[in-house]
PDB file of C-alpha atoms in Angstrom:
ATOM      1  CA  MET A   1      61.555  84.876  12.213  1.00  0.00           C
ATOM      2  CA  ASN A   2      59.874  83.759  15.441  1.00  0.00           C
ATOM      3  CA  ARG A   3      59.489  87.390  16.472  1.00  0.00           C
ATOM      4  CA  LEU A   4      57.876  88.185  13.110  1.00  0.00           C
ATOM      5  CA  PHE A   5      55.433  85.320  13.558  1.00  0.00           C
ATOM      6  CA  VAL A   6      54.413  86.615  17.000  1.00  0.00           C
ATOM      7  CA  ILE A   7      53.863  90.118  15.607  1.00  0.00           C
ATOM      8  CA  LEU A   8      51.680  88.776  12.806  1.00  0.00           C
ATOM      9  CA  LEU A   9      49.707  86.615  15.222  1.00  0.00           C
ATOM     10  CA  VAL A  10      49.020  89.603  17.469  1.00  0.00           C
ATOM     11  CA  PHE A  11      47.993  91.603  14.430  1.00  0.00           C
ATOM     12  CA  SER A  12      45.586  88.852  13.398  1.00  0.00           C
ATOM     13  CA  ILE A  13      43.872  89.007  16.784  1.00  0.00           C
ATOM     14  CA  PHE A  14      43.230  92.729  16.346  1.00  0.00           C
ATOM     15  CA  ASN A  15      42.126  92.059  12.786  1.00  0.00           C
ATOM     16  CA  ILE A  16      39.209  89.811  13.839  1.00  0.00           C
ATOM     17  CA  HIS A  17      35.824  91.218  12.881  1.00  0.00           C
ATOM     18  CA  VAL A  18      32.962  91.144  15.355  1.00  0.00           C
ATOM     19  CA  THR A  19      30.448  90.098  12.711  1.00  0.00           C
ATOM     20  CA  ALA A  20      30.848  87.199  10.303  1.00  0.00           C
ATOM     21  CA  ARG A  21      29.564  89.046   7.257  1.00  0.00           C
ATOM     22  CA  ASP A  22      30.463  92.366   5.716  1.00  0.00           C
ATOM     23  CA  ARG A  23      27.978  94.961   4.530  1.00  0.00           C
ATOM     24  CA  ASN A  24      27.514  93.120   1.244  1.00  0.00           C
ATOM     25  CA  GLY A  25      26.614  89.925   3.071  1.00  0.00           C
ATOM     26  CA  LYS A  26      29.766  88.038   2.032  1.00  0.00           C
ATOM     27  CA  GLU A  27      31.301  85.431   4.307  1.00  0.00           C
ATOM     28  CA  TYR A  28      34.782  86.205   3.005  1.00  0.00           C
ATOM     29  CA  ALA A  29      36.916  89.223   2.110  1.00  0.00           C
ATOM     30  CA  ASP A  30      37.386  90.143  -1.545  1.00  0.00           C
ATOM     31  CA  PHE A  31      41.137  90.718  -1.230  1.00  0.00           C
ATOM     32  CA  THR A  32      43.721  88.832   0.821  1.00  0.00           C
ATOM     33  CA  TYR A  33      47.340  89.222   1.905  1.00  0.00           C
ATOM     34  CA  GLY A  34      49.680  87.340   4.185  1.00  0.00           C
ATOM     35  CA  VAL A  35      52.926  85.477   4.733  1.00  0.00           C
ATOM     36  CA  GLU A  36      54.049  81.877   4.330  1.00  0.00           C
ATOM     37  CA  TRP A  37      56.993  79.949   5.807  1.00  0.00           C
ATOM     38  CA  GLY A  38      58.161  76.478   4.889  1.00  0.00           C
ATOM     39  CA  TYR A  39      60.719  73.692   5.077  1.00  0.00           C
ATOM     40  CA  VAL A  40      61.982  72.384   1.719  1.00  0.00           C
ATOM     41  CA  GLY A  41      63.634  68.999   1.316  1.00  0.00           C
ATOM     42  CA  THR A  42      65.282  68.598  -2.102  1.00  0.00           C
ATOM     43  CA  PHE A  43      65.710  64.884  -2.791  1.00  0.00           C
ATOM     44  CA  HIS A  44      66.703  64.662  -6.476  1.00  0.00           C
ATOM     45  CA  THR A  45      68.678  66.816  -8.894  1.00  0.00           C
ATOM     46  CA  ALA A  46      69.295  66.191 -12.599  1.00  0.00           C
ATOM     47  CA  TYR A  47      71.762  68.321 -14.550  1.00  0.00           C
ATOM     48  CA  ARG A  48      73.577  68.896 -17.844  1.00  0.00           C
ATOM     49  CA  TYR A  49      76.653  71.085 -18.234  1.00  0.00           C
ATOM     50  CA  VAL A  50      78.445  72.042 -21.457  1.00  0.00           C
ATOM     51  CA  PHE A  51      81.565  74.166 -20.967  1.00  0.00           C
ATOM     52  CA  PHE A  52      85.213  74.764 -21.855  1.00  0.00           C
ATOM     53  CA  PRO A  53      87.754  74.363 -19.019  1.00  0.00           C
ATOM     54  CA  PRO A  54      91.045  76.357 -19.032  1.00  0.00           C
ATOM     55  CA  GLU A  55      92.682  73.580 -21.090  1.00  0.00           C
ATOM     56  CA  GLY A  56      90.405  74.563 -23.996  1.00  0.00           C
ATOM     57  CA  TYR A  57      88.607  71.294 -24.836  1.00  0.00           C
ATOM     58  CA  ARG A  58      84.826  70.907 -24.762  1.00  0.00           C
ATOM     59  CA  VAL A  59      83.168  69.087 -21.835  1.00  0.00           C
ATOM     60  CA  ASP A  60      79.594  67.813 -22.051  1.00  0.00           C
ATOM     61  CA  THR A  61      78.487  66.119 -18.847  1.00  0.00           C
ATOM     62  CA  ARG A  62      75.131  65.106 -17.482  1.00  0.00           C
ATOM     63  CA  GLY A  63      73.839  63.115 -14.563  1.00  0.00           C
ATOM     64  CA  SER A  64      71.614  63.009 -11.523  1.00  0.00           C
ATOM     65  CA  ARG A  65      71.961  62.527  -7.824  1.00  0.00           C
ATOM     66  CA  LEU A  66      69.783  61.504  -4.896  1.00  0.00           C
ATOM     67  CA  GLY A  67      70.225  62.943  -1.439  1.00  0.00           C
ATOM     68  CA  LEU A  68      68.344  65.168   0.945  1.00  0.00           C
ATOM     69  CA  ALA A  69      69.274  68.857   1.064  1.00  0.00           C
ATOM     70  CA  HIS A  70      67.528  71.000   3.698  1.00  0.00           C
ATOM     71  CA  ASN A  71      66.322  74.521   2.963  1.00  0.00           C
ATOM     72  CA  ALA A  72      63.714  77.032   4.060  1.00  0.00           C
ATOM     73  CA  ASP A  73      61.516  79.425   2.133  1.00  0.00           C
ATOM     74  CA  MET A  74      59.434  82.477   2.969  1.00  0.00           C
ATOM     75  CA  TYR A  75      56.832  84.347   0.924  1.00  0.00           C
ATOM     76  CA  VAL A  76      54.579  87.354   1.062  1.00  0.00           C
ATOM     77  CA  HIS A  77      51.401  87.130  -0.963  1.00  0.00           C
ATOM     78  CA  ALA A  78      48.436  89.187  -2.086  1.00  0.00           C
ATOM     79  CA  GLY A  79      45.364  87.847  -3.802  1.00  0.00           C
ATOM     80  CA  TRP A  80      41.708  87.908  -4.725  1.00  0.00           C
ATOM     81  CA  ASN A  81      38.919  85.608  -3.544  1.00  0.00           C
ATOM     82  CA  MET A  82      37.050  84.961  -6.780  1.00  0.00           C
ATOM     83  CA  ASN A  83      34.273  83.214  -4.836  1.00  0.00           C
ATOM     84  CA  ARG A  84      33.956  81.095  -1.696  1.00  0.00           C
ATOM     85  CA  HIS A  85      35.844  78.221  -3.334  1.00  0.00           C
ATOM     86  CA  TRP A  86      38.634  79.850  -5.367  1.00  0.00           C
ATOM     87  CA  ASN A  87      41.500  82.241  -4.646  1.00  0.00           C
ATOM     88  CA  MET A  88      44.137  83.639  -7.011  1.00  0.00           C
ATOM     89  CA  SER A  89      47.282  85.102  -5.412  1.00  0.00           C
ATOM     90  CA  LEU A  90      50.658  86.492  -6.399  1.00  0.00           C
ATOM     91  CA  TYR A  91      53.623  85.215  -4.332  1.00  0.00           C
ATOM     92  CA  LEU A  92      57.038  86.827  -3.887  1.00  0.00           C
ATOM     93  CA  GLY A  93      59.634  85.008  -1.825  1.00  0.00           C
ATOM     94  CA  TYR A  94      63.118  83.925  -0.874  1.00  0.00           C
ATOM     95  CA  GLU A  95      64.156  80.268  -0.977  1.00  0.00           C
ATOM     96  CA  GLY A  96      67.031  77.836  -1.088  1.00  0.00           C
ATOM     97  CA  ILE A  97      67.246  75.354  -3.962  1.00  0.00           C
ATOM     98  CA  GLY A  98      68.997  72.269  -2.672  1.00  0.00           C
ATOM     99  CA  ASP A  99      72.733  72.818  -2.309  1.00  0.00           C
ATOM    100  CA  ILE A 100      72.788  74.829  -5.544  1.00  0.00           C
ATOM    101  CA  HIS A 101      72.008  78.454  -4.640  1.00  0.00           C
ATOM    102  CA  LYS A 102      69.379  80.818  -3.221  1.00  0.00           C
ATOM    103  CA  ALA A 103      66.653  82.380  -5.355  1.00  0.00           C
ATOM    104  CA  ILE A 104      63.928  85.002  -5.404  1.00  0.00           C
ATOM    105  CA  PRO A 105      60.816  83.370  -6.917  1.00  0.00           C
ATOM    106  CA  VAL A 106      57.634  85.044  -8.171  1.00  0.00           C
ATOM    107  CA  SER A 107      54.605  82.858  -8.853  1.00  0.00           C
ATOM    108  CA  LEU A 108      50.864  82.878  -9.432  1.00  0.00           C
ATOM    109  CA  ARG A 109      48.889  80.445  -7.268  1.00  0.00           C
ATOM    110  CA  PHE A 110      45.350  79.146  -7.669  1.00  0.00           C
ATOM    111  CA  THR A 111      43.800  77.605  -4.547  1.00  0.00           C
ATOM    112  CA  ARG A 112      40.610  75.539  -4.322  1.00  0.00           C
ATOM    113  CA  TYR A 113      38.816  75.395  -0.972  1.00  0.00           C
ATOM    114  CA  PHE A 114      36.473  72.517  -0.245  1.00  0.00           C
ATOM    115  CA  GLY A 115      33.309  72.900   1.806  1.00  0.00           C
ATOM    116  CA  LYS A 116      30.597  75.502   1.413  1.00  0.00           C
ATOM    117  CA  ASP A 117      31.198  77.643   4.490  1.00  0.00           C
ATOM    118  CA  PRO A 118      34.274  79.958   4.427  1.00  0.00           C
ATOM    119  CA  LEU A 119      33.841  80.584   8.154  1.00  0.00           C
ATOM    120  CA  LYS A 120      34.571  76.953   9.005  1.00  0.00           C
ATOM    121  CA  ASP A 121      37.804  74.935   8.879  1.00  0.00           C
ATOM    122  CA  ARG A 122      38.220  73.150   5.548  1.00  0.00           C
ATOM    123  CA  TRP A 123      40.588  71.318   3.224  1.00  0.00           C
ATOM    124  CA  LEU A 124      42.337  72.959   0.281  1.00  0.00           C
ATOM    125  CA  ALA A 125      44.363  72.148  -2.826  1.00  0.00           C
ATOM    126  CA  PHE A 126      46.573  74.441  -4.865  1.00  0.00           C
ATOM    127  CA  ALA A 127      48.856  74.751  -7.861  1.00  0.00           C
ATOM    128  CA  ASP A 128      51.235  77.530  -8.801  1.00  0.00           C
ATOM    129  CA  MET A 129      53.766  78.323 -11.470  1.00  0.00           C
ATOM    130  CA  GLY A 130      56.226  81.135 -11.832  1.00  0.00           C
ATOM    131  CA  SER A 131      59.683  82.428 -12.504  1.00  0.00           C
ATOM    132  CA  GLY A 132      62.403  84.243 -10.586  1.00  0.00           C
ATOM    133  CA  ILE A 133      66.115  84.878 -10.420  1.00  0.00           C
ATOM    134  CA  CYS A 134      69.118  83.048  -8.975  1.00  0.00           C
ATOM    135  CA  ILE A 135      71.062  84.860  -6.272  1.00  0.00           C
ATOM    136  CA  LYS A 136      74.474  84.339  -7.817  1.00  0.00           C
ATOM    137  CA  ARG A 137      76.741  85.862 -10.452  1.00  0.00           C
ATOM    138  CA  PRO A 138      75.680  86.132 -13.146  1.00  0.00           C
ATOM    139  CA  VAL A 139      71.986  86.393 -12.347  1.00  0.00           C
ATOM    140  CA  GLN A 140      69.956  83.875 -14.333  1.00  0.00           C
ATOM    141  CA  GLU A 141      66.259  83.092 -14.557  1.00  0.00           C
ATOM    142  CA  ILE A 142      64.586  80.136 -12.856  1.00  0.00           C
ATOM    143  CA  LEU A 143      61.248  78.441 -13.533  1.00  0.00           C
ATOM    144  CA  SER A 144      59.235  76.633 -10.892  1.00  0.00           C
ATOM    145  CA  GLY A 145      55.996  74.716 -10.475  1.00  0.00           C
ATOM    146  CA  LYS A 146      54.263  73.432  -7.385  1.00  0.00           C
ATOM    147  CA  ILE A 147      51.192  71.365  -6.478  1.00  0.00           C
ATOM    148  CA  GLY A 148      49.944  70.664  -2.993  1.00  0.00           C
ATOM    149  CA  GLY A 149      47.194  70.688  -0.443  1.00  0.00           C
ATOM    150  CA  GLY A 150      46.497  71.363   3.168  1.00  0.00           C
ATOM    151  CA  TYR A 151      44.053  72.261   5.877  1.00  0.00           C
ATOM    152  CA  ARG A 152      42.726  75.749   6.668  1.00  0.00           C
ATOM    153  CA  ILE A 153      41.781  76.849  10.165  1.00  0.00           C
ATOM    154  CA  SER A 154      39.368  79.789  10.134  1.00  0.00           C
ATOM    155  CA  LEU A 155      40.328  82.160  12.957  1.00  0.00           C
ATOM    156  CA  SER A 156      37.806  84.787  11.846  1.00  0.00           C
ATOM    157  CA  ARG A 157      36.071  85.996   8.724  1.00  0.00           C
ATOM    158  CA  THR A 158      39.316  87.511   7.396  1.00  0.00           C
ATOM    159  CA  THR A 159      42.075  85.693   9.310  1.00  0.00           C
ATOM    160  CA  LYS A 160      43.062  82.150   8.268  1.00  0.00           C
ATOM    161  CA  LEU A 161      45.840  79.757   9.278  1.00  0.00           C
ATOM    162  CA  ASP A 162      46.870  77.141   6.695  1.00  0.00           C
ATOM    163  CA  PHE A 163      48.984  74.021   7.134  1.00  0.00           C
ATOM    164  CA  LEU A 164      50.447  72.997   3.774  1.00  0.00           C
ATOM    165  CA  VAL A 165      52.284  70.134   2.074  1.00  0.00           C
ATOM    166  CA  SER A 166      53.488  70.249  -1.532  1.00  0.00           C
ATOM    167  CA  ALA A 167      55.731  68.832  -4.236  1.00  0.00           C
ATOM    168  CA  ARG A 168      57.749  71.150  -6.440  1.00  0.00           C
ATOM    169  CA  MET A 169      60.008  71.162  -9.466  1.00  0.00           C
ATOM    170  CA  THR A 170      62.521  73.938 -10.173  1.00  0.00           C
ATOM    171  CA  TYR A 171      64.477  74.526 -13.361  1.00  0.00           C
ATOM    172  CA  THR A 172      67.609  76.499 -12.617  1.00  0.00           C
ATOM    173  CA  HIS A 173      71.222  77.221 -13.606  1.00  0.00           C
ATOM    174  CA  PRO A 174      73.930  76.148 -11.127  1.00  0.00           C
ATOM    175  CA  GLN A 175      77.464  77.419 -11.036  1.00  0.00           C
ATOM    176  CA  VAL A 176      79.749  75.045 -12.941  1.00  0.00           C
ATOM    177  CA  THR A 177      82.914  73.667 -11.350  1.00  0.00           C
ATOM    178  CA  TYR A 178      85.544  71.397 -12.882  1.00  0.00           C
ATOM    179  CA  ASP A 179      88.424  69.865 -10.921  1.00  0.00           C
ATOM    180  CA  LYS A 180      87.295  72.019  -7.978  1.00  0.00           C
ATOM    181  CA  GLU A 181      87.665  75.195 -10.040  1.00  0.00           C
ATOM    182  CA  VAL A 182      84.780  77.504 -10.918  1.00  0.00           C
ATOM    183  CA  ILE A 183      84.309  77.828 -14.676  1.00  0.00           C
ATOM    184  CA  SER A 184      83.864  81.380 -15.932  1.00  0.00           C
ATOM    185  CA  HIS A 185      80.351  81.978 -17.209  1.00  0.00           C
ATOM    186  CA  ASP A 186      81.799  83.133 -20.534  1.00  0.00           C
ATOM    187  CA  MET A 187      83.070  79.576 -21.033  1.00  0.00           C
ATOM    188  CA  VAL A 188      79.767  77.902 -20.145  1.00  0.00           C
ATOM    189  CA  ARG A 189      77.422  76.969 -22.959  1.00  0.00           C
ATOM    190  CA  ARG A 190      74.815  75.155 -20.867  1.00  0.00           C
ATOM    191  CA  ASN A 191      74.261  74.830 -17.105  1.00  0.00           C
ATOM    192  CA  ASN A 192      70.775  73.424 -16.684  1.00  0.00           C
ATOM    193  CA  ALA A 193      69.428  71.585 -13.654  1.00  0.00           C
ATOM    194  CA  TYR A 194      66.091  70.278 -12.404  1.00  0.00           C
ATOM    195  CA  ALA A 195      65.554  70.051  -8.648  1.00  0.00           C
ATOM    196  CA  SER A 196      62.700  68.001  -7.165  1.00  0.00           C
ATOM    197  CA  ALA A 197      61.578  68.680  -3.606  1.00  0.00           C
ATOM    198  CA  LEU A 198      58.878  68.168  -0.991  1.00  0.00           C
ATOM    199  CA  SER A 199      57.903  70.908   1.415  1.00  0.00           C
ATOM    200  CA  LEU A 200      55.923  71.523   4.585  1.00  0.00           C
ATOM    201  CA  GLY A 201      54.634  75.002   5.347  1.00  0.00           C
ATOM    202  CA  ILE A 202      52.399  77.261   7.354  1.00  0.00           C
ATOM    203  CA  SER A 203      50.607  80.343   6.034  1.00  0.00           C
ATOM    204  CA  LEU A 204      48.853  83.208   7.794  1.00  0.00           C
ATOM    205  CA  THR A 205      46.329  85.030   5.601  1.00  0.00           C
ATOM    206  CA  PHE A 206      44.304  88.161   6.317  1.00  0.00           C
TER     207      PHE A 206
END
């Protein structure tokens, strides 16, 4: 991952434009793309499981737990600068969800940039929502939402470096175990969980 970051940083240097404006006089590019890395700390999980163990009786259990689980995430993104203040981007990534499982999320993010000059450093706020799949058997859908903010360093007209902090909620479907045995998915009627997390990240956008 460090090697990838160095390659992207070198690419960004070659991507710097000599002039601040394009032929249309804009201070920003119409379309954007980039990568994002982050640390994710999941601090709370709430769950409900309904299943039938091998003995045949019905089990309905629910609860919650506090505790910090450490994960990382990585995304590629492509988007559109609607104007100097707003960007809409599609994100595709790979992430860990607490101690539950890994996932491939897809989300749509709207970002608001503060300050009038896109060529200067400025603050930002964002919100995104999306879906994805669990990396487990069987594959099941996840839902996620995220709000956050950060600070953007303008390296050039088209190259930006963002430092980000956010809070997120993920709705997912863990694997169910009972007496240390994995319950077959055919015997599971409900395996819902909500994971709450805070994250710190860095994004390089071209």
